[in-house]
Amino acid sequence: MGSVLGVDIGTAAIKIVEIKKTSTLPKLINYGILRSNTHLDRPNSAIQSSALKIAEKETADLLKILIREAGFKAKEAIASIPVFSVFITLLEMPQMPEADVAKAMAFQIKQHIPLPVSEVAIDWLKVGDKETEGGIKQQILLISIPKEIIKRYQNIFKMAGLKLKALEIESLSLARALVGNNQAPVLMVDIGACSTNIAAIDQGFLKLNVFTDIAGSSLTSAIANGLGINVKRAENLKKQKGLKAGAAEYELSTLPLPYLDAIIGEGLRAKNKFEREQEKKIEKIILAGGGANLLGIEEYFAKQTSAPVLVGDSLSALSYSPEIGILKKQLGAELAIAVGLAIK
Ligand SMILES: Nc1ncnc2c1ncn2[C@@H]1O[C@H](COP(=O)(O)OP(=O)(O)OP(=O)(O)O)[C@@H](O)[C@H]1O
Ligand SMILES: [Mg+2]
């Protein structure tokens, strides 16, 4: 079987992994990350800026550069769509035959999607059952993606000379890479540069998904403003010292805390909502994205949430070259979406 590219186009970086499925573990053949610092100075020029905008030609050019420099061989790609570009709703419906669900959905869709039905691609699937006072209800996850967004990705990949095999919302790829077949409810918190994606996964299914624009860049700005230094220097300091700066640099580690607390607050809100609605406990919190590499974040997150917290390792289910060595932890969290896409 040939290999496939998993392509995660974020606001601060494009990440690609090339994976070949084998009879045993999928094999990581190659990976590459193209980071851009422009989001630090000019938030509107991020590779992938919110408000549904991606500069197609520029992104395709960056993809081409990354493919050339890293030497990716595969031509088939699977890409992720950020949660802020899609609409996700969990619906409850009485038990009924599938054909009837389809009919009922036609009505539900109009109520839950703030765009004309002709402008969105719609997907829904049953993600569980729930006992309620009115009997057992089935839970249906409704995902809709504006067709305009899909078109943009198709254009980008075409311009970059790749065959786009599938598009998937990033939470689903993240869950494939970090939760796999685990049935227990977990909360994934992907801290990127410009957005934090929070998703509850239960029995392998996405049940709740929220996001906030408080993320890695917010921590960097807090350091830059607090110390009166430029953002590039603040970014470097953050990556070097994280929450573990010594007593002499005490301020450096405390400046980002209000923003980290805000991210944790969003996580706790999502956790409580899931636990209340599903009547189940979140067993652990899995951190991912570049922000999960902040030194000391696991301990701090665990202390503030009183829940078990770990940094997700998307490489643990792959075979890979020993050259990855000490980069394993950082890459395992950063490449999680790309890995999840490529093993789809
Ligand atoms: N070692 C580290 N310590 C602290 N923060 C880090 C570290 N490595 C990366 N980051 C932070 O992670 C963020 C980038 O994360 P990531 O690569 O997941 O972003 P992205 O996917 O491009 O962004 P988004 O998901 O918001 O679109 C940046 O804010 C960066 O400062
Ligand atoms: Mg990201």
Tab-separated table of C-alpha atoms and ligand atoms in Angstrom:
chain	number	residue	atom	x	y	z
A	1	MET	CA	0.000	0.000	0.000
A	2	GLY	CA	1.244	3.496	-0.761
A	3	SER	CA	1.782	6.200	1.779
A	4	VAL	CA	-0.518	9.134	2.525
A	5	LEU	CA	0.069	12.702	3.701
A	6	GLY	CA	-1.777	14.106	6.707
A	7	VAL	CA	-1.842	17.896	6.312
A	8	ASP	CA	-2.711	20.233	9.197
A	9	ILE	CA	-2.858	23.863	8.108
A	10	GLY	CA	-2.840	25.904	11.296
A	11	THR	CA	-2.600	29.629	11.898
A	12	ALA	CA	1.082	29.507	12.841
A	13	ALA	CA	2.349	26.443	11.052
A	14	ILE	CA	1.696	23.842	8.402
A	15	LYS	CA	2.417	20.332	9.586
A	16	ILE	CA	2.653	17.305	7.357
A	17	VAL	CA	3.309	13.679	8.167
A	18	GLU	CA	3.726	10.898	5.636
A	19	ILE	CA	2.512	7.554	6.902
A	20	LYS	CA	2.448	4.123	5.358
A	21	LYS	CA	0.027	1.543	6.661
A	22	THR	CA	1.670	-1.813	7.292
A	23	SER	CA	0.448	-5.167	8.575
A	24	THR	CA	1.581	-4.062	12.054
A	25	LEU	CA	1.877	-0.442	13.246
A	26	PRO	CA	1.488	2.400	10.735
A	27	LYS	CA	4.949	3.673	9.843
A	28	LEU	CA	5.938	7.332	10.058
A	29	ILE	CA	7.988	7.769	6.913
A	30	ASN	CA	8.592	11.497	7.039
A	31	TYR	CA	7.336	14.666	8.716
A	32	GLY	CA	7.806	18.393	8.259
A	33	ILE	CA	6.712	21.591	9.981
A	34	LEU	CA	6.776	24.995	8.329
A	35	ARG	CA	6.405	27.654	11.008
A	36	SER	CA	5.499	31.217	10.317
A	37	ASN	CA	5.986	34.029	12.779
A	38	THR	CA	3.780	36.507	10.972
A	39	HIS	CA	0.817	35.824	13.261
A	40	LEU	CA	2.831	37.300	16.130
A	41	ASP	CA	3.271	40.713	14.523
A	42	ARG	CA	0.218	40.851	12.323
A	43	PRO	CA	-2.595	38.665	13.578
A	44	ASN	CA	-4.551	39.130	10.359
A	45	SER	CA	-1.852	37.652	8.206
A	46	ALA	CA	-1.849	34.264	9.907
A	47	ILE	CA	-1.640	31.414	7.413
A	48	GLN	CA	-5.110	30.397	8.388
A	49	SER	CA	-6.945	33.386	9.764
A	50	SER	CA	-10.328	32.915	11.379
A	51	ALA	CA	-13.450	34.364	9.835
A	52	LEU	CA	-13.261	31.595	7.252
A	53	LYS	CA	-10.382	33.045	5.293
A	54	ILE	CA	-7.335	31.417	3.859
A	55	ALA	CA	-5.160	33.053	1.270
A	56	GLU	CA	-5.256	30.201	-1.244
A	57	LYS	CA	-2.264	30.979	-3.402
A	58	GLU	CA	0.014	31.817	-0.475
A	59	THR	CA	-0.968	28.672	1.386
A	60	ALA	CA	-0.430	26.530	-1.725
A	61	ASP	CA	3.021	28.084	-2.151
A	62	LEU	CA	3.920	27.293	1.462
A	63	LEU	CA	2.689	23.732	1.017
A	64	LYS	CA	4.875	23.352	-2.070
A	65	ILE	CA	7.905	24.665	-0.201
A	66	LEU	CA	7.364	22.282	2.680
A	67	ILE	CA	6.835	19.301	0.365
A	68	ARG	CA	9.998	20.117	-1.580
A	69	GLU	CA	12.187	20.810	1.436
A	70	ALA	CA	11.071	17.809	3.465
A	71	GLY	CA	11.006	15.539	0.404
A	72	PHE	CA	7.525	14.084	0.797
A	73	LYS	CA	6.824	11.408	-1.807
A	74	ALA	CA	3.096	10.704	-1.498
A	75	LYS	CA	0.699	12.622	-3.717
A	76	GLU	CA	-2.483	11.745	-1.861
A	77	ALA	CA	-3.390	13.958	1.070
A	78	ILE	CA	-6.000	14.171	3.798
A	79	ALA	CA	-6.464	17.588	5.389
A	80	SER	CA	-8.128	18.996	8.479
A	81	ILE	CA	-10.598	21.826	8.801
A	82	PRO	CA	-10.434	23.951	11.949
A	83	VAL	CA	-13.395	23.866	14.275
A	84	PHE	CA	-13.959	27.616	13.929
A	85	SER	CA	-14.883	27.068	10.259
A	86	VAL	CA	-17.650	24.526	10.829
A	87	PHE	CA	-20.897	24.058	12.746
A	88	ILE	CA	-21.178	21.128	15.128
A	89	THR	CA	-24.345	20.273	17.032
A	90	LEU	CA	-25.351	17.298	19.127
A	91	LEU	CA	-29.049	16.481	18.747
A	92	GLU	CA	-31.268	14.072	20.631
A	93	MET	CA	-33.999	12.173	18.838
A	94	PRO	CA	-36.440	9.457	19.759
A	95	GLN	CA	-35.557	5.931	18.580
A	96	MET	CA	-36.762	5.484	15.004
A	97	PRO	CA	-35.751	3.671	11.816
A	98	GLU	CA	-32.833	5.209	9.934
A	99	ALA	CA	-34.978	6.308	7.016
A	100	ASP	CA	-37.125	8.314	9.421
A	101	VAL	CA	-34.048	9.858	11.026
A	102	ALA	CA	-33.041	11.130	7.588
A	103	LYS	CA	-36.433	12.782	7.189
A	104	ALA	CA	-36.342	14.288	10.663
A	105	MET	CA	-32.827	15.580	10.040
A	106	ALA	CA	-33.951	17.557	7.012
A	107	PHE	CA	-36.073	19.582	9.411
A	108	GLN	CA	-33.475	19.796	12.202
A	109	ILE	CA	-30.774	20.971	9.824
A	110	LYS	CA	-32.721	24.101	8.916
A	111	GLN	CA	-33.043	24.962	12.590
A	112	HIS	CA	-29.439	24.426	13.562
A	113	ILE	CA	-27.413	25.777	10.683
A	114	PRO	CA	-27.142	29.543	10.344
A	115	LEU	CA	-26.572	29.356	6.567
A	116	PRO	CA	-28.793	28.385	3.646
A	117	VAL	CA	-28.763	24.587	3.306
A	118	SER	CA	-27.551	24.927	-0.290
A	119	GLU	CA	-24.330	26.538	0.949
A	120	VAL	CA	-23.196	23.830	3.344
A	121	ALA	CA	-22.042	20.229	3.087
A	122	ILE	CA	-23.843	18.244	5.762
A	123	ASP	CA	-22.859	15.083	7.535
A	124	TRP	CA	-24.512	13.421	10.498
A	125	LEU	CA	-24.021	10.230	12.386
A	126	LYS	CA	-25.376	8.456	15.416
A	127	VAL	CA	-22.921	8.783	18.299
A	128	GLY	CA	-24.726	7.070	21.144
A	129	ASP	CA	-27.889	6.559	23.160
A	130	LYS	CA	-29.038	8.368	26.245
A	131	GLU	CA	-31.594	7.443	28.819
A	132	THR	CA	-33.979	10.309	29.494
A	133	GLU	CA	-37.239	10.674	31.334
A	134	GLY	CA	-38.994	10.299	28.005
A	135	GLY	CA	-37.260	6.993	27.201
A	136	ILE	CA	-34.032	6.165	25.397
A	137	LYS	CA	-33.039	8.860	22.934
A	138	GLN	CA	-30.457	8.518	20.188
A	139	GLN	CA	-27.719	11.106	19.957
A	140	ILE	CA	-26.960	12.438	16.504
A	141	LEU	CA	-23.911	14.571	15.774
A	142	LEU	CA	-24.577	17.076	13.020
A	143	ILE	CA	-21.561	18.526	11.256
A	144	SER	CA	-21.863	21.088	8.508
A	145	ILE	CA	-19.081	22.668	6.547
A	146	PRO	CA	-19.607	25.736	4.330
A	147	LYS	CA	-19.066	24.652	0.717
A	148	GLU	CA	-16.954	27.750	0.223
A	149	ILE	CA	-14.427	26.364	2.712
A	150	ILE	CA	-14.305	22.996	0.978
A	151	LYS	CA	-13.725	24.739	-2.353
A	152	ARG	CA	-10.807	26.691	-0.861
A	153	TYR	CA	-9.090	23.546	0.335
A	154	GLN	CA	-9.676	21.868	-3.017
A	155	ASN	CA	-8.074	24.845	-4.770
A	156	ILE	CA	-5.106	24.944	-2.413
A	157	PHE	CA	-4.321	21.260	-2.803
A	158	LYS	CA	-4.759	21.367	-6.562
A	159	MET	CA	-2.391	24.330	-6.821
A	160	ALA	CA	0.101	22.478	-4.622
A	161	GLY	CA	-0.032	19.441	-6.924
A	162	LEU	CA	-1.678	17.110	-4.413
A	163	LYS	CA	-4.730	14.904	-4.628
A	164	LEU	CA	-7.081	15.780	-1.765
A	165	LYS	CA	-8.600	12.421	-0.765
A	166	ALA	CA	-10.615	13.649	2.202
A	167	LEU	CA	-11.271	16.595	4.480
A	168	GLU	CA	-12.113	16.138	8.114
A	169	ILE	CA	-12.744	18.408	11.073
A	170	GLU	CA	-9.653	18.549	13.253
A	171	SER	CA	-11.285	17.175	16.415
A	172	LEU	CA	-11.980	13.867	14.680
A	173	SER	CA	-8.350	13.508	13.550
A	174	LEU	CA	-7.138	14.473	16.997
A	175	ALA	CA	-9.356	11.819	18.584
A	176	ARG	CA	-8.133	9.140	16.165
A	177	ALA	CA	-4.524	9.960	17.056
A	178	LEU	CA	-4.866	10.464	20.811
A	179	VAL	CA	-7.878	8.476	21.978
A	180	GLY	CA	-8.076	5.636	19.457
A	181	ASN	CA	-10.207	2.766	20.695
A	182	ASN	CA	-10.375	3.916	24.306
A	183	GLN	CA	-13.970	3.957	25.390
A	184	ALA	CA	-13.708	6.118	28.532
A	185	PRO	CA	-14.749	9.776	28.252
A	186	VAL	CA	-11.804	12.153	27.794
A	187	LEU	CA	-11.425	15.857	27.172
A	188	MET	CA	-8.905	16.922	24.531
A	189	VAL	CA	-7.499	20.442	24.725
A	190	ASP	CA	-5.517	21.453	21.618
A	191	ILE	CA	-3.676	24.697	22.341
A	192	GLY	CA	-2.582	26.220	19.042
A	193	ALA	CA	-1.218	29.658	18.311
A	194	CYS	CA	-4.471	31.524	17.762
A	195	SER	CA	-7.141	29.141	18.963
A	196	THR	CA	-7.703	26.449	21.554
A	197	ASN	CA	-9.959	23.598	20.541
A	198	ILE	CA	-11.711	21.699	23.325
A	199	ALA	CA	-13.484	18.443	22.537
A	200	ALA	CA	-15.092	15.728	24.638
A	201	ILE	CA	-14.758	12.205	23.234
A	202	ASP	CA	-16.889	9.401	24.624
A	203	GLN	CA	-16.814	5.789	23.366
A	204	GLY	CA	-14.703	7.058	20.510
A	205	PHE	CA	-17.295	9.614	19.413
A	206	LEU	CA	-17.149	13.388	19.484
A	207	LYS	CA	-19.842	14.618	21.875
A	208	LEU	CA	-18.996	18.236	22.563
A	209	ASN	CA	-16.754	20.736	20.817
A	210	VAL	CA	-16.001	24.339	21.719
A	211	PHE	CA	-13.154	26.691	20.976
A	212	THR	CA	-11.692	29.942	22.213
A	213	ASP	CA	-9.253	32.379	20.673
A	214	ILE	CA	-7.207	32.478	23.862
A	215	ALA	CA	-4.200	30.346	22.952
A	216	GLY	CA	-0.404	30.229	22.683
A	217	SER	CA	-0.127	33.729	21.198
A	218	SER	CA	-2.041	35.154	24.170
A	219	LEU	CA	0.607	33.765	26.526
A	220	THR	CA	3.350	35.261	24.370
A	221	SER	CA	1.686	38.706	24.301
A	222	ALA	CA	1.277	38.638	28.087
A	223	ILE	CA	5.019	38.084	28.454
A	224	ALA	CA	5.879	40.730	25.846
A	225	ASN	CA	3.629	43.354	27.445
A	226	GLY	CA	4.601	42.476	30.992
A	227	LEU	CA	8.338	42.614	30.375
A	228	GLY	CA	8.204	45.371	27.755
A	229	ILE	CA	9.999	43.262	25.140
A	230	ASN	CA	9.118	42.396	21.553
A	231	VAL	CA	6.959	39.368	20.783
A	232	LYS	CA	9.682	37.351	19.082
A	233	ARG	CA	11.841	37.550	22.183
A	234	ALA	CA	8.839	36.818	24.395
A	235	GLU	CA	8.042	33.778	22.240
A	236	ASN	CA	11.579	32.441	22.705
A	237	LEU	CA	11.534	33.040	26.447
A	238	LYS	CA	8.181	31.296	26.751
A	239	LYS	CA	9.482	28.239	24.905
A	240	GLN	CA	12.708	28.114	26.923
A	241	LYS	CA	11.360	28.630	30.421
A	242	GLY	CA	7.624	28.002	30.329
A	243	LEU	CA	6.144	27.962	33.824
A	244	LYS	CA	9.455	26.839	35.268
A	245	ALA	CA	11.556	29.998	35.293
A	246	GLY	CA	13.732	30.299	38.387
A	247	ALA	CA	13.104	32.606	41.347
A	248	ALA	CA	15.014	35.447	39.639
A	249	GLU	CA	12.669	35.253	36.662
A	250	TYR	CA	9.561	34.655	38.688
A	251	GLU	CA	7.622	37.250	36.693
A	252	LEU	CA	8.265	35.443	33.417
A	253	SER	CA	6.391	32.372	34.622
A	254	THR	CA	3.529	34.240	36.265
A	255	LEU	CA	2.733	36.637	33.404
A	256	PRO	CA	1.080	33.997	31.180
A	257	LEU	CA	-0.986	32.509	34.019
A	258	PRO	CA	-4.135	34.659	33.662
A	259	TYR	CA	-4.436	33.499	30.046
A	260	LEU	CA	-3.640	29.911	30.884
A	261	ASP	CA	-6.279	30.122	33.614
A	262	ALA	CA	-8.762	31.392	31.032
A	263	ILE	CA	-8.006	28.387	28.791
A	264	ILE	CA	-8.361	26.055	31.775
A	265	GLY	CA	-11.634	27.797	32.690
A	266	GLU	CA	-12.998	27.056	29.197
A	267	GLY	CA	-11.852	23.462	29.571
A	268	LEU	CA	-13.594	23.118	32.922
A	269	ARG	CA	-16.776	24.630	31.544
A	270	ALA	CA	-16.776	22.099	28.708
A	271	LYS	CA	-15.982	19.276	31.146
A	272	ASN	CA	-18.854	20.277	33.437
A	273	LYS	CA	-21.269	20.635	30.534
A	274	PHE	CA	-20.347	17.181	29.211
A	275	GLU	CA	-20.615	15.591	32.650
A	276	ARG	CA	-23.956	17.237	33.351
A	277	GLU	CA	-25.502	16.423	29.988
A	278	GLN	CA	-24.108	12.919	29.536
A	279	GLU	CA	-24.157	11.949	33.217
A	280	LYS	CA	-20.636	10.532	32.917
A	281	LYS	CA	-17.288	11.628	34.309
A	282	ILE	CA	-14.388	12.783	32.177
A	283	GLU	CA	-11.612	10.356	33.032
A	284	LYS	CA	-8.663	12.442	31.900
A	285	ILE	CA	-7.645	15.565	30.048
A	286	ILE	CA	-5.297	15.173	27.090
A	287	LEU	CA	-3.333	18.231	25.968
A	288	ALA	CA	-2.171	18.674	22.375
A	289	GLY	CA	-0.921	21.295	19.939
A	290	GLY	CA	2.250	23.346	20.258
A	291	GLY	CA	0.950	24.967	23.455
A	292	ALA	CA	0.943	21.571	25.199
A	293	ASN	CA	4.744	21.808	25.201
A	294	LEU	CA	4.813	24.717	27.631
A	295	LEU	CA	7.130	23.532	30.420
A	296	GLY	CA	5.157	22.696	33.551
A	297	ILE	CA	1.728	22.853	31.867
A	298	GLU	CA	0.713	19.290	32.825
A	299	GLU	CA	1.200	19.868	36.543
A	300	TYR	CA	-0.441	23.278	36.464
A	301	PHE	CA	-3.447	22.047	34.469
A	302	ALA	CA	-3.864	19.083	36.827
A	303	LYS	CA	-3.681	21.318	39.899
A	304	GLN	CA	-6.282	23.759	38.556
A	305	THR	CA	-8.715	21.105	37.314
A	306	SER	CA	-8.182	18.368	39.938
A	307	ALA	CA	-8.250	15.909	37.038
A	308	PRO	CA	-5.553	13.627	35.607
A	309	VAL	CA	-3.816	15.553	32.806
A	310	LEU	CA	-1.324	14.304	30.261
A	311	VAL	CA	0.267	15.553	27.079
A	312	GLY	CA	-0.979	13.478	24.149
A	313	ASP	CA	1.556	11.393	22.274
A	314	SER	CA	0.405	10.751	18.730
A	315	LEU	CA	3.605	8.858	17.897
A	316	SER	CA	2.959	6.094	20.404
A	317	ALA	CA	0.773	4.154	17.974
A	318	LEU	CA	3.286	4.456	15.114
A	319	SER	CA	6.613	2.933	14.255
A	320	TYR	CA	9.234	5.582	13.527
A	321	SER	CA	12.930	6.099	13.119
A	322	PRO	CA	14.990	6.281	16.337
A	323	GLU	CA	16.388	9.576	14.988
A	324	ILE	CA	13.307	11.298	16.394
A	325	GLY	CA	14.848	10.706	19.819
A	326	ILE	CA	14.379	13.585	22.222
A	327	LEU	CA	11.990	15.380	19.853
A	328	LYS	CA	9.387	12.701	20.494
A	329	LYS	CA	7.451	14.504	23.200
A	330	GLN	CA	7.249	17.831	21.376
A	331	LEU	CA	6.347	16.203	18.048
A	332	GLY	CA	3.862	13.795	19.576
A	333	ALA	CA	1.726	16.735	20.730
A	334	GLU	CA	2.347	19.049	17.772
A	335	LEU	CA	1.757	16.524	15.003
A	336	ALA	CA	-1.337	14.922	16.539
A	337	ILE	CA	-3.835	16.249	13.982
A	338	ALA	CA	-1.573	15.421	11.022
A	339	VAL	CA	-1.016	11.888	12.355
A	340	GLY	CA	-4.737	11.371	12.923
A	341	LEU	CA	-5.419	12.424	9.338
A	342	ALA	CA	-2.796	10.176	7.797
A	343	ILE	CA	-3.970	7.045	9.659
A	344	LYS	CA	-7.614	7.621	8.689
B	1	LIG	N1	7.960	24.441	23.780
B	1	LIG	C1	6.919	25.268	23.774
B	1	LIG	N2	6.556	25.920	24.907
B	1	LIG	C2	5.493	26.769	24.904
B	1	LIG	N3	4.745	27.034	23.841
B	1	LIG	C3	5.080	26.421	22.690
B	1	LIG	C4	6.162	25.511	22.589
B	1	LIG	N4	6.229	25.055	21.317
B	1	LIG	C5	5.223	25.668	20.665
B	1	LIG	N5	4.532	26.481	21.464
B	1	LIG	C6	3.397	27.357	21.144
B	1	LIG	O1	2.443	26.643	20.414
B	1	LIG	C7	1.736	27.518	19.549
B	1	LIG	C8	1.677	26.901	18.181
B	1	LIG	O2	0.977	25.719	18.291
B	1	LIG	P1	0.511	24.919	16.991
B	1	LIG	O3	1.697	24.608	16.158
B	1	LIG	O4	-0.295	23.776	17.466
B	1	LIG	O5	-0.360	26.063	16.294
B	1	LIG	P2	-1.290	26.053	15.027
B	1	LIG	O6	-1.896	24.707	14.849
B	1	LIG	O7	-0.565	26.620	13.870
B	1	LIG	O8	-2.342	27.114	15.492
B	1	LIG	P3	-3.938	27.014	15.540
B	1	LIG	O9	-4.276	25.621	15.967
B	1	LIG	O10	-4.327	28.078	16.519
B	1	LIG	O11	-4.373	27.313	14.162
B	1	LIG	C9	2.488	28.837	19.543
B	1	LIG	O12	1.773	29.782	20.318
B	1	LIG	C10	3.800	28.477	20.217
B	1	LIG	O13	4.306	29.551	20.970
B	2	MG	MG	-3.664	23.746	15.277
